Amino acid sequence: MARRARASRNRSETQIAAPASPYIKRVLPHFDVLDEEQIVRLERQVDWIFEEVGIAFRDDPEALRIWKEAGARVEGDIVRADASWIRALCAKAPREFTQLARNPDRSVVIGGQNQVFAPVYGSPFVRDLEGGRRYGDMESFEKLVKLTYMLPSLHHGGFVTCEPCDVPVSKRHLDMLYAHMTLSDKPHLGAITEMSRAQDSVDMAEIVFGKEVMEQNCVIMGNVNTNSPLLVDRVVTECARVYSARGQGLIVVPFILTGAMGPVSTAAAVAQAMAEAMMVCAFVQIIRPGAPFVMGNFLSSMSLKSGAPTFGMPEPVVSNYAIGQLARRAGLPLRCGGSLTASKVEDAQAAYESADSMHSTMLAGANFVLHSAGWLEGGLSTGFEKLVMDADRLGSYCKVLNQGLVTDDEAMARDAYGEVDPGGHFLGSAHTMRHYQDAFYEAQLSDSENVESWEEGGRQDMRRRAYDRWNHLLNTYEAPAMDVAKKDELAAYVAKRKEDLPDAWY
C-alpha cells in the first residue's frame, strides 16, 4: 500500500499532457431544448425590441452619427431599426474565425463546432490556501498567466485573470499585455476600459504579429459588456471603433441579473440579451463588414430577498441552452457560462454550482467560454486552487466533446473476446495493452486510492492537493521562446507609454 501511495503522488506531480488540439473540435451533438414554436416566439421578441423599444447608444456622438448615416431611426440616443436589416447586417459576421496565437500551434478557431476555454476575468481579489483572500497584484497576475499557459485544457489566456491593484489603473494594462505576450504564447484578449488602452492593445499586438499579418487575421480581441438594460455605452462603441475597424475580434456580453437588469422571467431576459448583442454586432458590421464578432450572454438569477446574484441555478442553466440555439440560428459564435459559483472557497457549494454551470455551457455549445476556471465569490475573487481544480474538470469535458462515443472496429474490441475466457478478465489482453495509457481520462487531482493509502499520504483533501499542484507547476515553469527583437520592442513601447501617462488610480 505504501508503494501505491507513492505512485499516486508521483503521478500528480507530472505535468499535464498536451492535448491533441489547442481547442475543442466538437463531435458531441448540441443539447437543444427549444422547439420551433418557442424559438420563433423568442425571435419575435428580439425583433420587437429592435423595432419598437430600441437600444440606447449613449455618450458617443460618433456612434449615433454612424447609425444615422447607415439608415437607422435615431431619436435622442435611442436607436431603432428594421429587424430584417439588423439580421442581415449580423449575417455579415463570420460564423467561425481563427484567432492567431504567437505560437501558431496554439491558434484557436472560434465558432462553428469549436469550443475554446479561457480562465476567470476581472477579479479584484485573489485567494489561495496559505495566503488567504487579498487584493490582486502584479506578482499574482503573472503567476496566473503562467499557470494558464501550462494548463492544456485552458486554450486561451483571457486577459484580466486578476486585477493587479498595485499598479496604477492608467498603466496596468500595459504590464498585463506585456505579461501575456511574453510569459505565454497562447492567444489572449486586450484592454477595453478606455479607448487609448484598446489602442495600446492593438498597437502591441501589431508589434508581435506584424502589420501585414494583422491586416488579414484576428490576433487579439476585446471583451465588453452592454450596460443592461438596453444601453450601450461609449466603452463598447469606442472599442468597436478600435478593434473592429482593424479587423480584430469583439466579444459583446449583456450582463443581465434577471429581476434587476432584465425582467424576472428567463425567456424575456434571453430575448433582451440577444437584442442587445445583435444590435452591437450590426454596428460592428457597419464599421467593417466581416469583422469577427462573438455574441455573449451572461445571465444570472438573483436572490429576490438580498439582491445577490446566484450561480449554477436552474434558470441560468436553461438560458445557456436557449441562447445556444438562438445563436446558431443567427449564425453567430457564442460566449456564455463558465465554472461559476457564489461560494467564497473551493467547497461543496463551489463544486455543485460550477459543475452545473459549466456542464450546461458545454452541452449548449458555447464557442468561447470565459470564466472556465478560477471563478470564486461571484467573480470577485480568483482562486489559485480553483483554477487548477476547474482545469482538471475541463480536461474531462474536452474528452467528451472531442470524442463522444467511439464505435469503430478497434473500439468494439472483438479480438479481446478471443483471448478472455468466460469469468476471466481483460486486464492482460492485447486490446487493453494497446489502450491502457489513453483508455480513460485520469483526473490529476482526484484521489481514487484506498483509504489506507490516503491516510498514509497525509489525508489531503482536494484543496491541499490543488495547492501543491499549482506550486509545482510554477516551480517547473519555463517561458516560451520569443524573438528577442520583438520582446525588446514591446518593452520599449511599454516604457514609453508609461512615461507619457500620469499615474491614475481610478
Coordinates of C-alpha atoms in Angstrom, one line a residue:
M1 CA 0.0 0.0 0.0
A2 CA 2.9 2.3 0.7
R3 CA 4.1 1.8 -2.9
R4 CA 0.7 2.6 -4.3
A5 CA 0.5 5.9 -2.3
R6 CA 3.9 7.0 -3.6
A7 CA 2.9 6.2 -7.2
S8 CA -0.2 8.3 -6.8
R9 CA 1.7 11.3 -5.6
N10 CA 4.3 11.0 -8.3
R11 CA 1.6 11.0 -11.0
S12 CA 0.1 14.1 -9.6
E13 CA 3.4 15.9 -9.8
T14 CA 4.0 15.3 -13.5
Q15 CA 2.9 18.0 -15.9
I16 CA -0.5 17.6 -17.6
A17 CA -0.1 16.0 -21.0
A18 CA -0.6 18.3 -24.0
P19 CA -3.9 17.9 -25.8
A20 CA -4.3 16.6 -29.3
S21 CA -5.7 20.0 -30.4
P22 CA -5.2 23.6 -29.0
Y23 CA -9.0 23.9 -28.9
I24 CA -12.1 21.6 -28.9
K25 CA -13.3 20.3 -32.2
R26 CA -16.7 19.2 -31.0
V27 CA -18.3 15.9 -32.2
L28 CA -21.0 15.7 -29.5
P29 CA -24.4 16.9 -30.6
H30 CA -25.7 20.1 -29.0
F31 CA -28.4 19.8 -26.4
D32 CA -31.3 21.7 -27.9
V33 CA -34.2 22.3 -25.5
L34 CA -36.5 24.6 -27.5
D35 CA -39.0 23.6 -30.1
E36 CA -39.6 25.6 -33.3
E37 CA -42.6 27.5 -31.8
Q38 CA -40.5 28.6 -28.8
I39 CA -37.7 29.7 -31.0
V40 CA -40.0 31.8 -33.2
R41 CA -41.6 33.4 -30.2
L42 CA -38.2 34.4 -28.8
E43 CA -37.0 35.7 -32.2
R44 CA -40.2 37.8 -32.5
Q45 CA -39.5 39.3 -29.1
V46 CA -36.0 40.2 -30.2
D47 CA -37.3 41.8 -33.4
W48 CA -39.9 43.8 -31.3
I49 CA -37.0 45.2 -29.3
F50 CA -35.1 46.2 -32.4
E51 CA -38.1 47.9 -34.0
E52 CA -40.3 49.2 -31.2
V53 CA -38.3 49.5 -28.0
G54 CA -34.8 50.4 -29.3
I55 CA -31.4 50.4 -27.7
A56 CA -29.7 53.5 -26.3
F57 CA -26.2 54.3 -27.6
R58 CA -25.1 56.8 -25.0
D59 CA -22.2 59.3 -24.6
D60 CA -20.7 58.7 -28.0
P61 CA -21.9 61.1 -30.7
E62 CA -19.8 59.4 -33.3
A63 CA -21.7 56.1 -32.8
L64 CA -25.0 57.9 -33.3
R65 CA -23.6 59.5 -36.5
I66 CA -22.6 56.1 -37.8
W67 CA -26.1 54.7 -37.1
K68 CA -27.8 57.7 -38.8
E69 CA -25.7 57.6 -41.9
A70 CA -26.4 53.9 -42.2
G71 CA -30.2 54.5 -42.1
A72 CA -31.3 53.6 -38.6
R73 CA -34.0 55.6 -36.8
V74 CA -32.3 57.7 -34.1
E75 CA -34.3 59.7 -31.6
G76 CA -32.1 61.3 -29.0
D77 CA -29.8 58.4 -28.1
I78 CA -32.3 55.6 -28.8
V79 CA -31.6 53.6 -32.0
R80 CA -34.4 51.6 -33.6
A81 CA -34.2 49.7 -36.9
D82 CA -36.0 47.2 -39.1
A83 CA -35.3 43.7 -37.7
S84 CA -34.6 42.2 -41.1
W85 CA -31.9 44.9 -41.7
I86 CA -30.3 44.2 -38.3
R87 CA -30.3 40.4 -39.0
A88 CA -28.9 41.0 -42.5
L89 CA -26.0 43.0 -41.0
C90 CA -25.3 40.3 -38.4
A91 CA -25.2 37.8 -41.2
K92 CA -22.0 39.5 -42.5
A93 CA -20.1 38.4 -39.3
P94 CA -18.2 35.1 -39.8
R95 CA -19.8 32.0 -38.3
E96 CA -16.3 31.0 -37.3
F97 CA -12.9 32.6 -37.4
T98 CA -9.3 31.9 -36.2
Q99 CA -7.5 33.9 -33.6
L100 CA -3.8 33.5 -34.2
A101 CA -1.6 32.8 -31.2
R102 CA 2.1 33.9 -31.0
N103 CA 2.8 30.1 -31.3
P104 CA 0.9 29.0 -34.4
D105 CA 0.3 25.6 -32.9
R106 CA -1.8 27.3 -30.2
S107 CA -4.1 29.3 -32.5
V108 CA -7.8 28.7 -31.8
V109 CA -10.9 28.5 -34.1
I110 CA -13.9 30.3 -32.5
G111 CA -17.4 29.5 -33.8
G112 CA -19.0 26.6 -35.7
Q113 CA -18.5 23.3 -33.9
N114 CA -15.5 24.5 -31.9
Q115 CA -15.2 25.4 -28.2
V116 CA -12.4 27.4 -26.5
F117 CA -11.9 27.6 -22.7
A118 CA -10.4 30.7 -21.1
P119 CA -9.9 31.4 -17.4
V120 CA -11.7 33.8 -15.0
Y121 CA -11.7 37.5 -15.9
G122 CA -11.9 40.7 -13.9
S123 CA -11.5 39.7 -10.2
P124 CA -10.1 42.4 -7.9
F125 CA -9.1 39.8 -5.3
V126 CA -7.1 36.6 -5.3
R127 CA -7.2 33.7 -2.8
D128 CA -5.1 30.7 -2.1
L129 CA -5.0 28.1 0.7
E130 CA -2.0 29.6 2.5
G131 CA -2.2 33.3 1.6
G132 CA -6.0 33.7 2.0
R133 CA -8.0 36.5 0.4
R134 CA -6.2 39.6 -0.7
Y135 CA -6.1 42.3 -3.4
G136 CA -4.6 41.1 -6.6
D137 CA -1.2 42.3 -7.5
M138 CA 1.2 42.0 -10.4
E139 CA 3.0 39.1 -8.9
S140 CA -0.2 37.2 -8.6
F141 CA -1.3 38.2 -12.1
E142 CA 2.0 36.9 -13.6
K143 CA 1.6 33.6 -11.7
L144 CA -1.9 33.2 -13.1
V145 CA -0.7 33.9 -16.7
K146 CA 2.0 31.2 -16.2
L147 CA -0.5 28.7 -14.8
T148 CA -3.0 29.3 -17.6
Y149 CA -0.1 28.8 -20.1
M150 CA 0.8 25.5 -18.5
L151 CA -2.7 24.0 -18.3
P152 CA -3.6 22.5 -21.7
S153 CA -7.4 22.4 -21.0
L154 CA -7.3 26.2 -20.9
H155 CA -6.9 27.1 -24.6
H156 CA -6.9 30.9 -24.3
G157 CA -5.2 33.3 -21.9
G158 CA -8.2 35.6 -21.4
F159 CA -6.8 38.9 -20.0
V160 CA -7.7 40.2 -16.5
T161 CA -7.1 36.9 -14.6
C162 CA -6.9 39.2 -11.6
E163 CA -6.6 43.0 -11.3
P164 CA -3.0 43.9 -10.4
C165 CA -4.1 46.6 -7.9
D166 CA -0.5 47.6 -7.0
V167 CA -0.1 49.2 -10.5
P168 CA -1.9 52.5 -11.4
V169 CA -5.1 51.9 -13.4
S170 CA -3.8 54.1 -16.2
K171 CA -0.8 51.9 -16.7
R172 CA -1.6 48.4 -15.5
H173 CA -3.0 47.3 -18.9
L174 CA 0.5 47.8 -20.4
D175 CA 2.1 45.5 -17.9
M176 CA -0.7 42.9 -18.3
L177 CA -0.4 42.9 -22.1
Y178 CA 3.4 42.5 -21.8
A179 CA 2.9 39.6 -19.4
H180 CA 0.5 37.8 -21.7
M181 CA 2.7 38.4 -24.7
T182 CA 6.0 37.2 -23.1
L183 CA 5.1 34.7 -20.4
S184 CA 2.7 32.7 -22.6
D185 CA 2.3 32.0 -26.3
K186 CA -1.4 31.3 -26.2
P187 CA -4.0 33.7 -27.7
H188 CA -5.4 36.4 -25.3
L189 CA -7.7 39.4 -25.1
G190 CA -6.8 43.1 -24.9
A191 CA -7.8 46.1 -22.8
I192 CA -11.2 47.7 -23.2
T193 CA -11.8 50.2 -20.3
E194 CA -10.7 53.3 -22.2
M195 CA -10.2 53.9 -25.9
S196 CA -6.5 54.6 -25.7
R197 CA -6.0 51.4 -23.7
A198 CA -7.8 49.5 -26.5
Q199 CA -5.4 51.2 -29.0
D200 CA -2.4 50.2 -26.9
S201 CA -3.6 46.6 -27.1
V202 CA -3.9 46.7 -30.9
D203 CA -0.6 48.5 -31.3
M204 CA 1.3 46.0 -29.1
A205 CA -0.4 43.1 -31.0
E206 CA 0.9 44.6 -34.2
I207 CA 4.5 44.6 -32.8
V208 CA 4.1 40.8 -32.1
F209 CA 2.4 39.8 -35.3
G210 CA 3.4 42.5 -37.8
K211 CA 1.1 44.8 -39.7
E212 CA 0.6 42.6 -42.8
V213 CA -0.5 39.6 -40.7
M214 CA -2.8 41.7 -38.6
E215 CA -4.5 43.2 -41.7
Q216 CA -5.5 39.7 -42.7
N217 CA -6.1 37.9 -39.4
C218 CA -7.6 38.2 -36.0
V219 CA -4.8 38.3 -33.5
I220 CA -6.4 40.0 -30.5
M221 CA -10.0 40.5 -29.2
G222 CA -11.8 42.9 -26.8
N223 CA -14.4 41.7 -24.4
V224 CA -17.0 44.3 -23.4
N225 CA -20.4 44.3 -21.6
T226 CA -23.5 46.2 -22.6
N227 CA -24.9 48.3 -19.8
S228 CA -28.2 46.3 -19.4
P229 CA -31.0 47.0 -19.7
L230 CA -30.9 48.3 -23.3
L231 CA -27.9 50.6 -23.0
V232 CA -24.7 50.5 -25.0
D233 CA -22.2 53.0 -23.6
R234 CA -19.1 54.5 -25.2
V235 CA -16.8 51.8 -23.8
V236 CA -18.4 49.4 -26.2
T237 CA -18.7 51.7 -29.2
E238 CA -15.2 53.1 -28.9
C239 CA -13.8 49.6 -28.6
A240 CA -15.7 48.6 -31.7
R241 CA -14.1 51.5 -33.5
V242 CA -10.6 50.4 -32.4
Y243 CA -10.8 46.6 -32.6
S244 CA -13.4 46.0 -35.3
A245 CA -12.1 48.8 -37.6
R246 CA -8.8 46.9 -37.6
G247 CA -10.5 43.6 -38.3
Q248 CA -9.9 42.3 -34.8
G249 CA -12.5 40.4 -32.7
L250 CA -15.1 41.9 -30.4
I251 CA -17.0 39.9 -27.8
V252 CA -20.1 41.7 -26.6
V253 CA -21.8 40.4 -23.5
P254 CA -25.1 41.6 -22.0
F255 CA -24.7 41.1 -18.2
I256 CA -28.3 40.6 -17.1
L257 CA -29.2 39.9 -13.5
T258 CA -32.7 38.8 -14.0
G259 CA -35.2 40.8 -12.0
A260 CA -32.8 43.8 -11.9
M261 CA -31.1 44.5 -15.3
G262 CA -33.8 42.5 -17.1
P263 CA -37.3 41.1 -16.5
V264 CA -37.6 38.4 -13.9
S265 CA -38.6 35.8 -16.5
T266 CA -35.8 33.9 -18.1
A267 CA -37.4 34.0 -21.6
A268 CA -37.6 37.8 -21.6
A269 CA -34.1 38.1 -20.3
V270 CA -32.7 35.8 -23.0
A271 CA -34.5 37.8 -25.7
Q272 CA -33.2 41.0 -24.3
A273 CA -29.6 39.6 -24.3
M274 CA -30.0 38.6 -27.9
A275 CA -31.3 42.0 -28.9
E276 CA -28.5 43.9 -27.1
A277 CA -25.7 41.8 -28.5
M278 CA -27.1 41.6 -32.1
M279 CA -27.6 45.4 -32.2
V280 CA -23.9 45.9 -31.4
C281 CA -23.0 43.2 -33.9
A282 CA -24.9 45.2 -36.6
F283 CA -23.0 48.3 -35.5
V284 CA -19.7 46.4 -35.9
Q285 CA -20.6 45.3 -39.4
I286 CA -21.4 48.8 -40.4
I287 CA -17.9 49.8 -39.3
R288 CA -16.3 46.9 -41.1
P289 CA -18.3 44.2 -42.8
G290 CA -16.9 40.7 -41.9
A291 CA -15.2 41.8 -38.7
P292 CA -15.1 38.9 -36.2
F293 CA -17.8 39.1 -33.6
V294 CA -18.8 36.9 -30.7
M295 CA -22.3 37.2 -29.2
G296 CA -22.3 36.8 -25.4
N297 CA -24.8 36.0 -22.7
F298 CA -24.1 36.3 -19.0
L299 CA -27.5 35.7 -17.4
S300 CA -27.7 35.2 -13.7
S301 CA -30.5 34.6 -11.4
M302 CA -30.7 36.5 -8.1
S303 CA -31.9 36.3 -4.5
L304 CA -35.0 38.4 -4.5
K305 CA -34.5 38.9 -0.8
S306 CA -31.0 40.3 -0.8
G307 CA -30.3 41.2 -4.4
A308 CA -27.2 38.9 -4.5
P309 CA -26.5 37.1 -7.8
T310 CA -26.8 33.3 -7.7
F311 CA -25.0 30.8 -9.9
G312 CA -25.5 27.3 -11.1
M313 CA -29.2 27.7 -10.6
P314 CA -31.8 26.2 -13.0
E315 CA -32.7 29.4 -14.7
P316 CA -29.2 30.3 -15.9
V317 CA -28.7 26.7 -16.9
V318 CA -31.8 26.8 -19.1
S319 CA -30.7 30.2 -20.5
N320 CA -27.4 28.6 -21.7
Y321 CA -29.3 26.0 -23.7
A322 CA -31.7 28.6 -25.1
I323 CA -29.1 31.1 -26.1
G324 CA -27.1 28.3 -27.8
Q325 CA -29.9 27.5 -30.1
L326 CA -30.7 31.1 -30.9
A327 CA -27.0 32.0 -31.6
R328 CA -26.7 29.1 -34.0
R329 CA -29.9 30.3 -35.8
A330 CA -28.4 33.8 -36.0
G331 CA -25.1 32.4 -37.3
L332 CA -23.1 34.0 -34.6
P333 CA -20.3 32.5 -32.4
L334 CA -21.4 32.4 -28.8
R335 CA -19.9 33.2 -25.4
C336 CA -21.7 32.1 -22.3
G337 CA -21.4 30.3 -19.0
G338 CA -18.3 29.1 -17.2
S339 CA -17.4 27.5 -13.9
L340 CA -19.4 30.0 -11.9
T341 CA -20.2 30.0 -8.2
A342 CA -21.1 32.4 -5.3
S343 CA -19.0 30.3 -2.9
K344 CA -16.1 32.0 -1.2
V345 CA -13.8 28.9 -1.2
E346 CA -13.5 25.6 -3.0
D347 CA -16.2 23.8 -1.1
A348 CA -19.2 21.6 -2.0
Q349 CA -21.2 24.7 -3.0
A350 CA -18.5 25.7 -5.4
A351 CA -18.3 22.2 -6.9
Y352 CA -22.1 21.9 -7.4
E353 CA -22.7 25.3 -8.8
S354 CA -19.6 25.3 -11.0
A355 CA -20.4 21.8 -12.4
D356 CA -24.0 22.7 -13.2
S357 CA -23.0 26.0 -14.8
M358 CA -20.1 24.6 -16.8
H359 CA -21.8 21.4 -17.9
S360 CA -24.7 23.3 -19.4
T361 CA -22.2 25.6 -21.1
M362 CA -20.5 22.6 -22.6
L363 CA -23.8 21.0 -23.9
A364 CA -25.1 24.3 -25.1
G365 CA -22.2 24.6 -27.4
A366 CA -20.7 27.9 -26.3
N367 CA -17.8 28.6 -28.7
F368 CA -15.8 30.9 -26.3
V369 CA -16.1 30.4 -22.6
L370 CA -14.6 33.0 -20.3
H371 CA -14.6 32.1 -16.6
S372 CA -14.0 28.4 -17.4
A373 CA -11.6 28.2 -14.4
G374 CA -10.7 30.0 -11.2
W375 CA -14.0 31.9 -10.5
L376 CA -15.0 32.4 -6.8
E377 CA -17.2 34.7 -4.8
G378 CA -19.4 35.7 -7.7
G379 CA -16.4 36.8 -9.7
L380 CA -14.9 39.0 -7.0
S381 CA -12.0 36.6 -6.4
T382 CA -9.7 34.4 -8.4
G383 CA -8.8 31.1 -6.6
F384 CA -5.5 29.6 -7.3
E385 CA -6.7 26.2 -6.2
K386 CA -10.0 26.7 -8.0
L387 CA -8.1 27.4 -11.2
V388 CA -6.3 24.1 -11.3
M389 CA -9.3 22.2 -9.9
D390 CA -11.6 23.6 -12.7
A391 CA -8.9 22.9 -15.3
D392 CA -8.8 19.3 -14.2
R393 CA -12.6 19.0 -14.8
L394 CA -12.3 20.8 -18.2
G395 CA -9.9 18.1 -19.3
S396 CA -12.7 15.6 -18.9
Y397 CA -15.1 17.9 -20.8
C398 CA -12.6 18.1 -23.6
K399 CA -12.5 14.4 -24.0
V400 CA -16.3 14.1 -24.0
L401 CA -16.7 16.8 -26.6
N402 CA -13.8 15.8 -28.8
Q403 CA -14.5 12.1 -28.9
G404 CA -18.1 11.3 -27.8
L405 CA -18.6 7.6 -28.1
V406 CA -16.1 5.9 -30.5
T407 CA -17.7 2.9 -32.2
D408 CA -15.1 1.9 -34.8
D409 CA -13.8 -1.7 -35.1
E410 CA -11.0 -1.1 -32.7
A411 CA -13.4 0.2 -30.1
M412 CA -15.6 -2.9 -30.4
A413 CA -12.5 -5.0 -29.2
R414 CA -13.6 -8.2 -30.8
D415 CA -10.1 -9.7 -30.7
A416 CA -10.1 -9.3 -26.9
Y417 CA -13.1 -11.7 -26.6
G418 CA -10.9 -14.4 -28.3
E419 CA -8.3 -14.1 -25.5
V420 CA -10.5 -13.9 -22.4
D421 CA -12.5 -16.9 -21.1
P422 CA -15.9 -16.5 -19.5
G423 CA -15.4 -15.4 -16.0
G424 CA -11.9 -14.1 -16.8
H425 CA -10.6 -10.5 -17.0
F426 CA -9.4 -8.2 -19.8
L427 CA -6.5 -6.6 -17.9
G428 CA -3.8 -8.5 -19.7
S429 CA -5.5 -8.7 -23.1
A430 CA -3.7 -7.3 -26.1
H431 CA -6.5 -4.8 -26.7
T432 CA -6.1 -3.4 -23.1
M433 CA -2.4 -3.2 -23.5
R434 CA -2.8 -1.2 -26.7
H435 CA -5.0 1.4 -25.0
Y436 CA -4.1 1.3 -21.3
Q437 CA -2.5 4.7 -21.5
D438 CA -5.4 6.6 -23.1
A439 CA -8.5 4.5 -22.5
F440 CA -9.7 6.6 -19.6
Y441 CA -9.3 10.2 -18.5
E442 CA -7.1 10.3 -15.5
A443 CA -8.0 13.3 -13.2
Q444 CA -4.9 14.8 -11.8
L445 CA -6.4 16.0 -8.5
S446 CA -8.9 13.2 -7.7
D447 CA -7.8 10.6 -5.2
S448 CA -9.1 7.2 -6.1
E449 CA -6.8 5.1 -4.0
N450 CA -7.9 3.2 -0.9
V451 CA -8.3 4.9 2.4
E452 CA -5.1 3.4 3.8
S453 CA -3.1 5.0 1.0
W454 CA -4.9 8.3 1.5
E455 CA -4.2 8.3 5.3
E456 CA -0.6 7.3 4.7
G457 CA -0.2 10.2 2.2
G458 CA -1.3 12.8 4.8
R459 CA -5.1 12.7 4.4
Q460 CA -5.0 15.6 1.9
D461 CA -8.3 17.0 0.6
M462 CA -8.5 18.3 -2.9
R463 CA -7.8 21.9 -1.9
R464 CA -4.4 20.8 -0.4
R465 CA -3.7 18.7 -3.5
A466 CA -4.5 21.6 -5.7
Y467 CA -2.3 23.9 -3.7
D468 CA 0.6 21.6 -4.1
R469 CA -0.2 21.2 -7.8
W470 CA -0.1 24.9 -8.8
N471 CA 3.0 25.5 -6.8
H472 CA 4.7 22.5 -8.5
L473 CA 3.7 23.9 -11.9
L474 CA 5.1 27.3 -11.1
N475 CA 8.3 25.7 -9.9
T476 CA 8.7 23.9 -13.3
Y477 CA 7.6 26.8 -15.5
E478 CA 9.8 27.8 -18.4
A479 CA 8.9 30.8 -20.5
P480 CA 8.1 30.1 -24.2
A481 CA 10.7 31.1 -26.7
M482 CA 10.2 34.6 -28.2
D483 CA 12.0 36.7 -30.8
V484 CA 14.3 38.9 -28.8
A485 CA 13.9 41.9 -31.0
K486 CA 10.1 41.8 -30.7
K487 CA 10.4 41.4 -26.9
D488 CA 12.6 44.4 -26.7
E489 CA 10.3 46.5 -28.9
L490 CA 7.4 45.6 -26.7
A491 CA 9.4 46.6 -23.6
A492 CA 10.3 49.9 -25.2
Y493 CA 6.7 50.6 -26.2
V494 CA 5.5 49.9 -22.6
A495 CA 8.3 52.1 -21.1
K496 CA 7.4 55.0 -23.5
R497 CA 3.7 54.8 -22.9
K498 CA 4.2 54.7 -19.1
E499 CA 6.4 57.7 -19.3
D500 CA 3.7 59.6 -21.2
L501 CA 0.8 58.6 -18.9
P502 CA 0.2 60.1 -15.5
D503 CA -0.5 57.8 -12.6
A504 CA -4.2 57.4 -12.0
W505 CA -5.8 55.0 -9.5
Y506 CA -9.4 55.1 -10.8

